[in-house]
Amino acid sequence: MKKNFLVKLFALVMVMILAVNFAGIKVFAINDYGQYIFDDAGMLTQDEFDSLNDYARQISEYYECGVHILTTSDETVDEYTIQQYSEDNYLRYIDFGWGEDKDGFMLVMSTYDRSYWLLAYGPWGNYALTDYGKDEMSNQFLDNFRNDDWYGGFNDYLSYANYVLDCAQNGQPVDVYYDNVETDMGPEAYVIAAFIGIIAAAVTCSAYKKQMRTAVTATKAEEYVEVNEIDMRIRKDKFKFMNRSESRISTDKDSNRGGTTVNSRGFSGKGGKY
Amino acid sequence: MATQITNYQCPSCTGPLRFDGEAGKLVCDYCGSQYETVEIENYYAKKDRLAREAFEEERKKPQAENEWDMSYLNSDWGKDADKMKAYDCPSCGAQLICDETTSATSCPYCGNPSIVPGQFAGAFRPDYVIPFKLSKDHAVKALENYYKGKKFLPDAFTKNNKIQEIQGVYVPFWLFDGEVDADIDFEASSTRVYTQGDYRITETSYYDVRRRGTVPFAKIPVDASTKMPDTHMDAVEPFDYTELKPFSMAYLPGFLAERYDQSVQRSSTRADQRAENTAVDIMKADVTGYSGYSVQNKKIKVNRGKVSYALMPVYMLNTKYNGEDYLFAMNGQTGKFIGNLPVDKGKYWKTFFGITVAVTAVLGSAMMFLL
């Protein structure tokens, strides 16, 4: 009886352990437990952490792309090692990324030498956050970080992540072409239009004015040529030499630097100091 | 009391001269010049003399090498001479001839109503004439049509403007036959562009090209009148030579004819230039199959041929606006109407700014919102 009880207890424990383990794997795989921000350097207060983590979770779930922040005070992490550190951590831990492809963005901050690295991973992540998008995203948060405004900087990072994911979902990732068109055609449009308007006015007025002066000197006499009696006696065409020049055909990537540059590990990224 | 004299034009600016009683001089109100009456009389006498000398010069000049062949021209009017009348315009110096049944009442060039009978003498008999096909009514309608669609025409020009006189004039023309020998060296190039892998290859081949040929011309017209602006007579061209008739007095009644006062030699430089330009164009047009060319060397020789003298039908319409003369001309055969009109600067700038503002607003907004 006692032996039976022990066997049953052991079996129950084993089932519970297996159940918990199995459940744990499932939870980690879809990041259901809800942590997107890992503030190892302690840069945020609890309230700030909660607020930002909630925001990151909403974005990640809505767009199915993990949006993460990782801070570290590790002295081995500096501007030369931060890329490796970021990529290793992103791949090593199941917390980062969304779905089987681990699509996601991650902002890594090193308080040791005030360096940062911004990465994207996975087909969806790399599509949404282009090289140009990373430049723009960095511009959003760097000014805050330079003033030690960590919460503001992280909040700007998350807001911009929301924006780039929204653009990408609509088929137009934030990139050189789309962004230039949207932001560069401001008042300049009227300057260009005025210039074209002046040319159009000059051409039109010149044509009208020309109608007013029809008494003009003749310089040719084509009406009086005896066309059938033109005698072309010499027609010589002699080849002299040839010049050959080559120019490399610029691809879309060359011409507008659009898109995302992905390394052999599947990451795209950019970094620097703040 | 000042007396108005409209028969003379200022030698400096061609404005009308007025006799100032106090100064005892002819005064130009436009440029301020003053002349003694004797001075102006001498000026007009000299002008008349030069025209007559030009005729003599043509007649007496021996035929030089490669000169225009004027042997066909003759001044023998035969019995027709008795039926011709001549008029002189003391204002612009035009010398007009007509048949005995026609009376000239005003000068077709300057509108001066005081033309005086002159002596019919010393003129070549025209070889050809193109008869008038269109009437004065056509000319009036053509003028009305000509005003249409002219955006910058001052309103006052059409409202207050009255055509002072419409005259059908047989304008004297020299018709030049000849040929141009053109020998031109070109450097031509052709470009081939193709891709090879990641590279765009551009191959430009250069060629020495030579074209030599003879381009014959027949009857290049140059007006033989110093009174008639060259621009007006060039612009009423072309005339349809299929209707060119041997000259006959039968075509003259009702019309004035001007006697030429521009020598063949002086007129021929214009014919030479036109023929040369056209011959060069023909040689250039023969350089085909290339993407571009430039002229390296050019030898052009005009071989001068026969000169004919013809009268061409032109309606002259004269008017004044803001003190300026405006002369219009219509080809009396084809109806082609030409002439320069005044430009209303207010309308010009309104249109200019209107277009600029409209294009800026529409295009600027489109670029802002669509791009």
XYZ file of C-alpha atoms in Angstrom:
645
model
C 0.000 0.000 0.000
C 2.777 2.343 1.050
C 4.764 1.240 -1.962
C 1.801 1.919 -4.223
C 1.373 5.340 -2.724
C 5.045 6.187 -3.330
C 4.832 5.004 -6.927
C 1.689 7.063 -7.477
C 3.311 10.112 -5.840
C 6.424 9.728 -7.999
C 4.300 9.377 -11.111
C 2.297 12.455 -10.165
C 5.428 14.484 -9.529
C 6.888 13.363 -12.856
C 3.687 14.274 -14.661
C 3.658 17.685 -12.979
C 7.306 18.276 -13.788
C 6.753 17.279 -17.390
C 3.600 19.351 -17.523
C 5.340 22.382 -16.122
C 8.324 21.918 -18.434
C 6.096 21.438 -21.418
C 4.041 24.464 -20.461
C 7.223 26.456 -19.914
C 8.524 25.736 -23.377
C 5.227 26.782 -24.847
C 5.121 29.976 -22.823
C 8.661 30.972 -23.782
C 8.124 30.143 -27.416
C 5.373 32.693 -27.881
C 6.674 35.047 -25.188
C 3.342 34.860 -23.532
C 4.563 35.847 -20.170
C 4.993 39.398 -21.394
C 8.512 40.681 -20.690
C 9.962 42.704 -23.515
C 12.267 44.993 -21.593
C 15.315 43.737 -19.700
C 16.755 46.566 -17.657
C 19.868 44.879 -16.292
C 21.584 48.257 -15.841
C 18.718 49.580 -13.735
C 18.075 52.671 -15.791
C 14.327 52.765 -15.200
C 12.077 53.040 -12.189
C 9.491 50.316 -11.669
C 6.688 52.530 -12.923
C 8.658 53.493 -15.993
C 9.508 49.868 -16.607
C 5.909 48.784 -16.317
C 4.681 51.509 -18.599
C 7.272 50.870 -21.295
C 6.991 47.114 -21.090
C 3.245 47.334 -21.497
C 3.667 49.582 -24.533
C 6.276 47.193 -26.024
C 3.969 44.240 -25.460
C 1.074 45.908 -27.213
C 3.187 46.786 -30.241
C 4.742 43.323 -30.381
C 1.435 41.534 -30.172
C -0.323 43.775 -32.657
C 2.352 43.554 -35.341
C 3.668 40.096 -34.362
C 7.178 41.437 -34.118
C 9.071 41.525 -30.845
C 10.119 45.008 -29.831
C 12.744 44.809 -27.085
C 15.056 46.845 -24.939
C 18.085 45.415 -23.172
C 20.317 47.510 -20.897
C 23.606 46.351 -19.414
C 26.329 47.707 -17.183
C 28.692 44.892 -18.084
C 32.173 46.386 -18.471
C 33.036 43.992 -21.247
C 30.352 45.523 -23.390
C 31.694 48.574 -25.173
C 31.343 50.132 -28.572
C 33.518 47.390 -30.109
C 31.742 44.423 -28.570
C 28.183 45.612 -28.313
C 27.121 44.240 -31.709
C 28.368 40.752 -30.868
C 26.838 40.958 -27.405
C 23.488 42.066 -28.802
C 23.302 39.401 -31.494
C 24.453 36.620 -29.187
C 21.863 37.510 -26.581
C 19.116 37.839 -29.142
C 19.794 34.348 -30.488
C 20.553 32.707 -27.143
C 17.416 33.651 -25.274
C 14.029 32.548 -26.260
C 12.592 35.788 -24.825
C 13.564 37.748 -27.865
C 11.741 37.806 -31.179
C 8.319 36.701 -32.294
C 7.294 33.363 -33.736
C 9.427 30.750 -35.370
C 11.452 33.338 -37.274
C 12.148 35.329 -34.112
C 11.153 38.545 -35.917
C 11.960 41.580 -33.848
C 13.851 44.764 -33.052
C 16.106 45.264 -30.080
C 17.758 48.337 -28.627
C 20.762 47.466 -26.492
C 22.242 50.100 -24.183
C 25.629 49.827 -22.476
C 26.047 52.204 -19.575
C 29.749 51.330 -19.373
C 30.878 53.447 -22.303
C 27.515 54.942 -23.329
C 27.293 52.913 -26.535
C 24.177 51.466 -28.106
C 23.241 48.966 -30.766
C 19.982 48.772 -32.627
C 19.215 45.532 -34.421
C 16.508 43.879 -36.429
C 16.105 40.184 -37.049
C 13.945 37.851 -39.070
C 12.332 38.382 -42.468
C 9.546 40.574 -41.110
C 11.804 42.472 -38.734
C 14.416 43.218 -41.359
C 11.764 44.211 -43.890
C 10.115 46.631 -41.488
C 13.248 48.267 -40.076
C 15.415 49.296 -43.035
C 18.865 50.830 -42.791
C 17.319 54.216 -43.316
C 14.649 53.425 -40.754
C 17.387 52.636 -38.194
C 19.022 56.018 -38.880
C 15.720 57.773 -38.368
C 14.900 55.717 -35.293
C 18.290 56.570 -33.738
C 17.625 60.242 -34.327
C 14.427 59.873 -32.301
C 16.027 58.639 -29.097
C 19.640 59.851 -29.138
C 18.837 63.385 -28.078
C 17.042 62.068 -24.996
C 19.855 59.704 -24.063
C 22.436 62.451 -24.418
C 20.467 64.272 -21.716
C 20.177 61.071 -19.623
C 16.457 60.995 -20.285
C 16.188 57.226 -20.435
C 12.460 56.924 -20.204
C 11.892 59.562 -22.908
C 14.424 57.919 -25.184
C 12.941 54.442 -24.775
C 9.478 55.811 -25.267
C 10.584 57.496 -28.518
C 12.159 54.214 -29.622
C 8.918 52.334 -29.034
C 6.819 55.039 -30.725
C 9.004 54.975 -33.794
C 8.965 51.174 -33.813
C 5.182 51.378 -33.828
C 5.379 53.813 -36.775
C 7.791 51.764 -38.891
C 5.793 48.575 -38.296
C 2.614 50.348 -39.314
C 4.249 51.647 -42.518
C 5.661 48.215 -43.313
C 2.294 46.589 -42.754
C 0.847 49.015 -45.300
C 3.474 47.905 -47.799
C 5.677 50.995 -47.545
C 8.493 50.479 -45.052
C 10.167 53.670 -43.917
C 12.910 53.958 -46.475
C 14.867 56.540 -48.453
C 12.335 56.875 -51.283
C 9.091 56.943 -49.328
C 10.477 59.108 -46.604
C 12.028 61.670 -48.953
C 8.805 62.107 -50.822
C 6.801 62.516 -47.704
C 9.047 64.879 -45.863
C 10.965 66.757 -48.552
C 8.138 68.101 -50.677
C 7.156 70.961 -48.457
C 7.295 74.635 -49.388
C 9.957 73.739 -51.951
C 7.138 72.395 -54.090
C 5.887 75.952 -54.584
C 9.361 77.248 -55.384
C 9.764 74.570 -58.052
C 6.230 75.229 -59.301
C 6.905 78.987 -59.449
C 10.042 78.379 -61.471
C 8.115 76.176 -63.902
C 5.339 78.793 -63.942
C 7.752 81.567 -64.940
C 9.144 79.425 -67.753
C 5.632 78.515 -68.922
C 4.608 82.182 -68.843
C 7.715 83.263 -70.749
C 7.203 80.602 -73.426
C 3.488 81.382 -73.793
C 3.963 85.166 -73.885
C 6.818 84.800 -76.334
C 4.574 82.738 -78.628
C 1.793 85.337 -78.392
C 4.270 88.131 -79.034
C 5.663 86.322 -82.042
C 2.172 86.349 -83.544
C 2.345 90.148 -83.474
C 5.424 90.278 -85.672
C 4.987 88.450 -88.938
C 7.060 90.754 -91.106
C 10.379 88.927 -90.881
C 13.388 88.633 -93.129
C 13.749 85.435 -95.142
C 17.070 83.658 -94.770
C 16.371 80.544 -96.835
C 15.158 79.859 -100.335
C 13.948 76.261 -100.223
C 10.815 77.066 -102.263
C 13.001 78.002 -105.207
C 15.233 74.932 -105.340
C 14.975 72.844 -108.512
C 14.720 69.705 -106.456
C 14.907 67.246 -109.341
C 18.100 68.808 -110.611
C 20.159 68.653 -107.444
C 23.414 66.967 -108.352
C 25.164 65.294 -105.413
C 28.543 64.505 -106.898
C 30.491 63.407 -103.862
C 29.235 61.367 -100.945
C 32.123 60.056 -98.872
C 31.900 58.555 -95.408
C 35.165 57.369 -93.913
C 35.564 55.752 -90.488
C 38.223 57.441 -88.342
C 38.268 55.957 -84.854
C 36.129 54.741 -82.017
C 35.961 55.720 -78.355
C 34.737 53.141 -75.880
C 33.646 53.893 -72.350
C 32.241 51.706 -69.605
C 30.115 52.709 -66.691
C 28.828 50.478 -63.956
C 25.075 50.119 -63.990
C 23.766 51.446 -60.735
C 21.255 49.228 -59.053
C 18.383 50.449 -56.924
C 20.498 49.750 -53.906
C 23.331 51.858 -55.330
C 21.163 54.703 -56.376
C 19.007 55.283 -53.336
C 20.643 53.138 -50.667
C 17.220 51.832 -49.796
C 16.418 48.488 -48.169
C 18.078 46.632 -45.353
C 21.635 45.309 -45.177
C 21.570 41.924 -43.474
C 24.729 40.188 -42.231
C 25.533 36.478 -42.410
C 23.839 35.822 -39.058
C 20.593 37.292 -40.298
C 20.884 40.586 -38.409
C 20.778 44.121 -39.576
C 21.870 46.855 -37.267
C 23.514 50.114 -36.446
C 25.107 51.573 -33.398
C 27.190 54.303 -31.894
C 27.554 56.432 -28.809
C 25.002 58.463 -26.963
C 1.255 131.167 -87.833
C 2.788 127.819 -88.454
C 1.943 125.926 -91.584
C 1.756 122.156 -91.521
C 3.695 120.405 -94.233
C 3.237 116.656 -94.375
C 4.978 115.921 -97.642
C 8.435 115.504 -96.191
C 9.796 113.007 -93.713
C 12.620 113.694 -91.299
C 15.868 112.200 -92.705
C 16.888 111.222 -89.162
C 13.795 109.473 -87.865
C 11.295 109.489 -90.785
C 8.799 111.453 -88.670
C 6.718 114.112 -90.482
C 8.371 117.524 -90.819
C 6.458 120.672 -89.851
C 7.302 124.161 -91.050
C 7.924 126.406 -88.063
C 7.073 129.964 -89.173
C 8.994 131.636 -86.362
C 12.207 129.672 -86.934
C 11.682 129.611 -90.678
C 12.756 125.958 -90.657
C 11.312 122.513 -91.102
C 11.044 120.953 -87.658
C 10.645 117.322 -86.597
C 8.480 117.043 -83.468
C 9.639 113.477 -82.866
C 13.425 113.839 -82.702
C 13.724 117.615 -82.502
C 15.820 117.957 -85.679
C 15.578 121.205 -87.637
C 16.324 121.655 -91.331
C 16.502 124.500 -93.778
C 13.922 124.060 -96.526
C 16.712 124.108 -99.114
C 18.477 121.346 -97.235
C 15.429 119.069 -97.423
C 14.732 119.893 -101.042
C 18.314 118.976 -101.891
C 18.029 115.785 -99.880
C 14.980 114.631 -101.800
C 16.487 115.706 -105.108
C 19.582 113.625 -104.324
C 17.468 110.635 -103.450
C 15.679 110.884 -106.734
C 18.950 111.259 -108.593
C 20.437 108.182 -106.946
C 17.457 106.099 -108.016
C 17.892 107.219 -111.593
C 21.638 106.566 -111.443
C 21.001 103.060 -110.213
C 19.062 102.412 -113.345
C 21.823 103.820 -115.532
C 24.403 101.797 -113.619
C 22.519 98.603 -114.374
C 22.221 99.438 -118.002
C 25.797 100.487 -118.672
C 27.679 97.997 -116.522
C 29.671 95.487 -118.617
C 29.124 91.807 -117.895
C 31.897 90.620 -115.547
C 32.792 87.041 -114.744
C 30.206 85.326 -112.589
C 28.003 88.396 -112.560
C 24.298 88.163 -112.946
C 23.233 87.852 -116.548
C 21.121 90.940 -117.185
C 21.116 90.614 -120.916
C 17.475 89.613 -120.849
C 16.426 92.885 -119.261
C 15.366 95.576 -121.654
C 14.059 99.065 -121.337
C 12.185 99.059 -124.596
C 8.555 99.611 -123.755
C 7.696 100.145 -127.417
C 4.306 101.638 -127.942
C 3.364 100.889 -124.356
C 5.523 103.786 -123.222
C 2.927 106.196 -124.550
C 0.260 104.604 -122.410
C 2.253 104.822 -119.171
C 1.988 107.506 -116.538
C 4.420 108.185 -113.687
C 3.984 109.671 -110.238
C 6.526 110.723 -107.636
C 5.901 110.785 -103.912
C 7.660 113.819 -102.457
C 7.313 112.345 -98.997
C 9.006 108.944 -99.272
C 10.505 109.194 -102.739
C 8.566 106.311 -104.263
C 8.305 106.357 -108.007
C 5.052 104.911 -109.222
C 3.898 103.996 -112.683
C 0.516 103.035 -113.976
C -1.402 102.872 -117.177
C -3.096 105.960 -118.557
C -6.492 104.926 -117.247
C -5.387 104.749 -113.615
C -5.026 107.741 -111.359
C -2.861 107.614 -108.302
C -4.358 109.513 -105.394
C -1.995 108.638 -102.585
C 1.298 106.932 -101.982
C 0.779 103.247 -101.108
C 3.890 103.216 -98.916
C 3.600 106.271 -96.710
C -0.025 107.237 -97.283
C 0.921 110.733 -98.446
C -2.061 112.044 -100.457
C 0.016 114.614 -102.338
C 1.834 112.544 -104.914
C 2.746 114.443 -108.038
C 2.929 113.459 -111.692
C 6.408 112.628 -112.852
C 8.183 111.642 -116.011
C 7.930 108.078 -117.246
C 11.450 107.281 -118.367
C 14.469 105.154 -117.645
C 12.929 101.957 -116.481
C 13.325 98.344 -117.497
C 10.260 96.781 -118.917
C 9.209 93.899 -116.628
C 9.656 90.385 -117.987
C 6.879 88.888 -115.925
C 3.878 89.784 -113.904
C 1.682 87.814 -111.536
C -1.811 89.298 -111.879
C -3.901 90.243 -108.859
C -6.322 87.457 -107.997
C -7.796 88.946 -104.834
C -9.748 92.150 -104.355
C -9.514 94.980 -101.821
C -12.424 93.406 -99.943
C -10.280 90.337 -99.386
C -7.568 92.570 -97.964
C -10.004 94.261 -95.562
C -11.330 90.903 -94.371
C -7.816 89.547 -94.071
C -6.904 92.484 -91.845
C -9.927 91.860 -89.607
C -8.966 88.193 -89.354
C -5.380 89.146 -88.678
C -6.409 91.063 -85.563
C -8.234 88.028 -84.200
C -6.509 85.937 -81.578
C -3.823 88.546 -80.964
C -3.824 88.546 -77.166
C -1.522 91.524 -76.765
C -3.147 93.816 -79.311
C -4.167 97.118 -77.651
C -7.955 97.542 -77.638
C -7.574 101.118 -78.843
C -5.693 99.913 -81.916
C -8.690 98.031 -83.258
C -11.373 100.418 -81.955
C -9.940 103.753 -83.013
C -7.851 102.532 -85.854
C -8.902 103.278 -89.399
C -6.990 101.963 -92.332
C -6.113 105.105 -94.201
C -5.670 103.565 -97.609
C -5.668 100.162 -99.244
C -3.750 100.109 -102.480
C -3.011 97.286 -104.843
C 0.573 97.715 -105.918
C 2.668 95.764 -108.334
C 5.926 95.613 -106.397
C 9.113 95.258 -108.441
C 11.137 92.124 -107.807
C 14.358 90.826 -109.245
C 14.146 87.094 -109.819
C 17.510 85.371 -109.637
C 18.341 82.077 -111.326
C 21.565 80.326 -110.457
C 23.159 77.414 -108.747
C 25.248 76.904 -105.665
C 28.222 74.593 -105.660
C 28.651 73.403 -102.082
C 31.546 71.308 -100.827
C 31.351 70.616 -97.108
C 33.481 68.456 -94.807
C 31.777 67.192 -91.689
C 32.890 65.241 -88.680
C 30.053 62.879 -87.853
C 29.622 60.505 -84.965
C 27.403 57.597 -84.177
C 26.885 56.182 -80.726
C 26.028 52.650 -79.740
C 25.076 51.839 -76.176
C 24.664 48.322 -74.876
C 25.012 46.442 -71.602
C 27.557 43.804 -70.793
C 27.108 42.227 -67.384
C 26.973 45.007 -64.794
C 28.380 47.561 -67.219
C 26.879 49.940 -69.719
C 29.187 50.192 -72.727
C 29.138 53.333 -74.875
C 30.918 53.158 -78.210
C 31.211 56.385 -80.178
C 32.507 56.060 -83.723
C 33.803 59.088 -85.586
C 33.713 59.572 -89.346
C 35.017 62.023 -91.920
C 32.069 62.847 -94.110
C 32.164 64.853 -97.302
C 29.248 66.068 -99.347
C 29.643 67.972 -102.561
C 26.933 68.898 -104.955
C 25.240 71.520 -107.002
C 21.917 72.953 -105.988
C 20.090 74.847 -108.733
C 17.716 77.679 -107.872
C 15.075 79.303 -110.017
C 13.673 82.781 -109.520
C 14.650 83.651 -105.980
C 12.685 86.858 -105.473
C 14.220 89.959 -103.935
C 12.209 93.136 -103.893
C 13.770 95.892 -105.949
C 12.286 98.748 -103.976
C 14.073 100.730 -101.298
C 10.746 102.069 -100.057
C 9.333 98.655 -99.389
C 10.672 97.104 -96.158
C 12.533 93.892 -97.048
C 10.935 92.149 -94.106
C 7.432 92.767 -95.481
C 8.234 91.577 -98.979
C 10.112 88.496 -97.750
C 7.206 87.647 -95.512
C 4.484 87.767 -98.184
C 6.346 85.097 -100.143
C 5.947 82.659 -101.702
C 4.211 83.533 -104.920
C 2.844 80.783 -107.096
C 5.071 80.907 -110.152
C 2.780 78.665 -112.158
C 0.711 81.821 -112.642
C 3.669 83.911 -113.734
C 2.724 85.626 -117.030
C 4.796 87.503 -119.584
C 4.376 91.167 -118.776
C 1.450 92.870 -120.382
C -0.107 96.292 -119.893
C -3.419 94.475 -119.722
C -2.772 93.595 -116.070
C -2.109 97.172 -114.943
C -5.427 99.065 -115.072
C -6.633 99.894 -111.590
C -3.297 99.232 -109.953
C -0.129 101.148 -109.333
C 3.250 99.712 -110.080
C 6.388 100.883 -108.411
C 9.451 101.451 -110.493
C 12.481 99.610 -109.079
C 15.137 101.742 -107.410
C 17.370 99.024 -106.002
C 20.085 97.757 -108.323
C 20.509 94.100 -109.218
C 23.922 94.070 -107.551
C 22.591 95.388 -104.254
C 19.646 93.032 -104.282
C 21.691 90.017 -105.296
C 23.596 89.809 -102.019
C 20.330 88.841 -100.343
C 19.586 86.229 -102.993
C 23.141 84.861 -102.685
C 22.809 84.523 -98.943
C 19.469 82.766 -99.114
C 20.724 80.356 -101.777
C 23.912 79.604 -99.822
C 22.026 78.929 -96.602
C 19.629 76.607 -98.358
C 22.381 74.719 -100.190
C 24.176 74.160 -96.878
C 20.934 72.863 -95.371
C 20.533 70.410 -98.254
C 24.088 69.119 -97.816
C 23.501 68.744 -94.070
C 20.248 66.886 -94.664
C 22.193 64.372 -96.743
C 24.385 63.441 -93.769
C 22.187 60.695 -92.412
C 22.657 57.645 -90.213
C 24.665 59.490 -87.574
C 23.759 60.680 -84.120
C 25.456 64.038 -84.663
C 27.780 66.018 -86.866
C 29.672 69.273 -87.050
C 30.881 71.254 -90.047
C 34.676 71.246 -90.378
C 35.191 72.955 -93.732
C 32.894 74.710 -96.107
C 33.442 75.887 -99.682
C 30.445 77.584 -101.217
C 30.321 79.166 -104.615
C 27.316 80.852 -106.144
C 27.220 80.485 -109.916
C 25.131 83.420 -110.950
C 22.692 83.035 -113.772
C 19.901 84.948 -115.356
C 18.073 87.839 -113.713
C 14.473 88.569 -114.548
C 12.358 91.506 -113.598
C 8.842 90.869 -112.405
C 5.951 92.711 -110.849
C 4.254 90.959 -107.974
C 0.771 91.786 -106.686
C 0.707 93.148 -103.153
C -1.974 95.046 -101.274
C -0.522 97.672 -98.988
C -2.461 98.843 -95.942
C -1.297 101.812 -93.984
C -2.344 103.089 -90.593
C -1.106 105.172 -87.698
C -1.304 104.416 -83.983
C 0.166 106.572 -81.224
C 2.035 108.550 -83.843
C 3.701 105.507 -85.372
C 3.163 104.125 -88.863
C 2.028 100.550 -89.223
C 2.346 98.968 -92.637
C 0.612 95.745 -93.555
C 0.898 93.788 -96.743
C -1.148 91.056 -98.344
C -0.010 88.815 -101.145
C -2.500 89.747 -103.889
C -2.266 86.252 -105.323
C -2.280 83.895 -102.322
C -3.866 86.112 -99.654
C -1.008 85.710 -97.183
C -1.275 88.647 -94.774
C 1.608 90.033 -92.746
C 2.533 93.061 -90.664
C 3.777 94.023 -87.255
C 1.329 95.026 -84.554
C 1.843 97.085 -81.406
C 2.067 95.218 -78.090
C -0.013 96.325 -75.111
C 2.497 96.075 -72.248
C -0.269 95.971 -69.646
C -1.854 92.943 -71.302
C 1.557 91.333 -71.683
C 2.441 91.534 -67.992
C -1.059 90.609 -66.858
C -0.857 87.444 -68.925
C 2.669 86.736 -67.719
C 1.786 87.027 -64.042
C -1.537 85.266 -64.520
C 0.106 82.208 -66.005
C 2.881 82.248 -63.414
C 0.467 82.438 -60.476
C -1.937 79.842 -61.921
C 0.816 77.327 -62.678
C 2.449 77.907 -59.293
C -0.815 77.402 -57.410
C -2.014 74.340 -59.317
C 1.318 72.608 -59.759
C 2.588 73.510 -56.283
C -0.563 72.167 -54.636
C -0.485 69.038 -56.767
C 3.125 68.393 -55.810
C 2.411 69.011 -52.140
C -0.595 66.763 -51.920
C 0.018 64.071 -54.469
C 3.692 63.403 -54.004
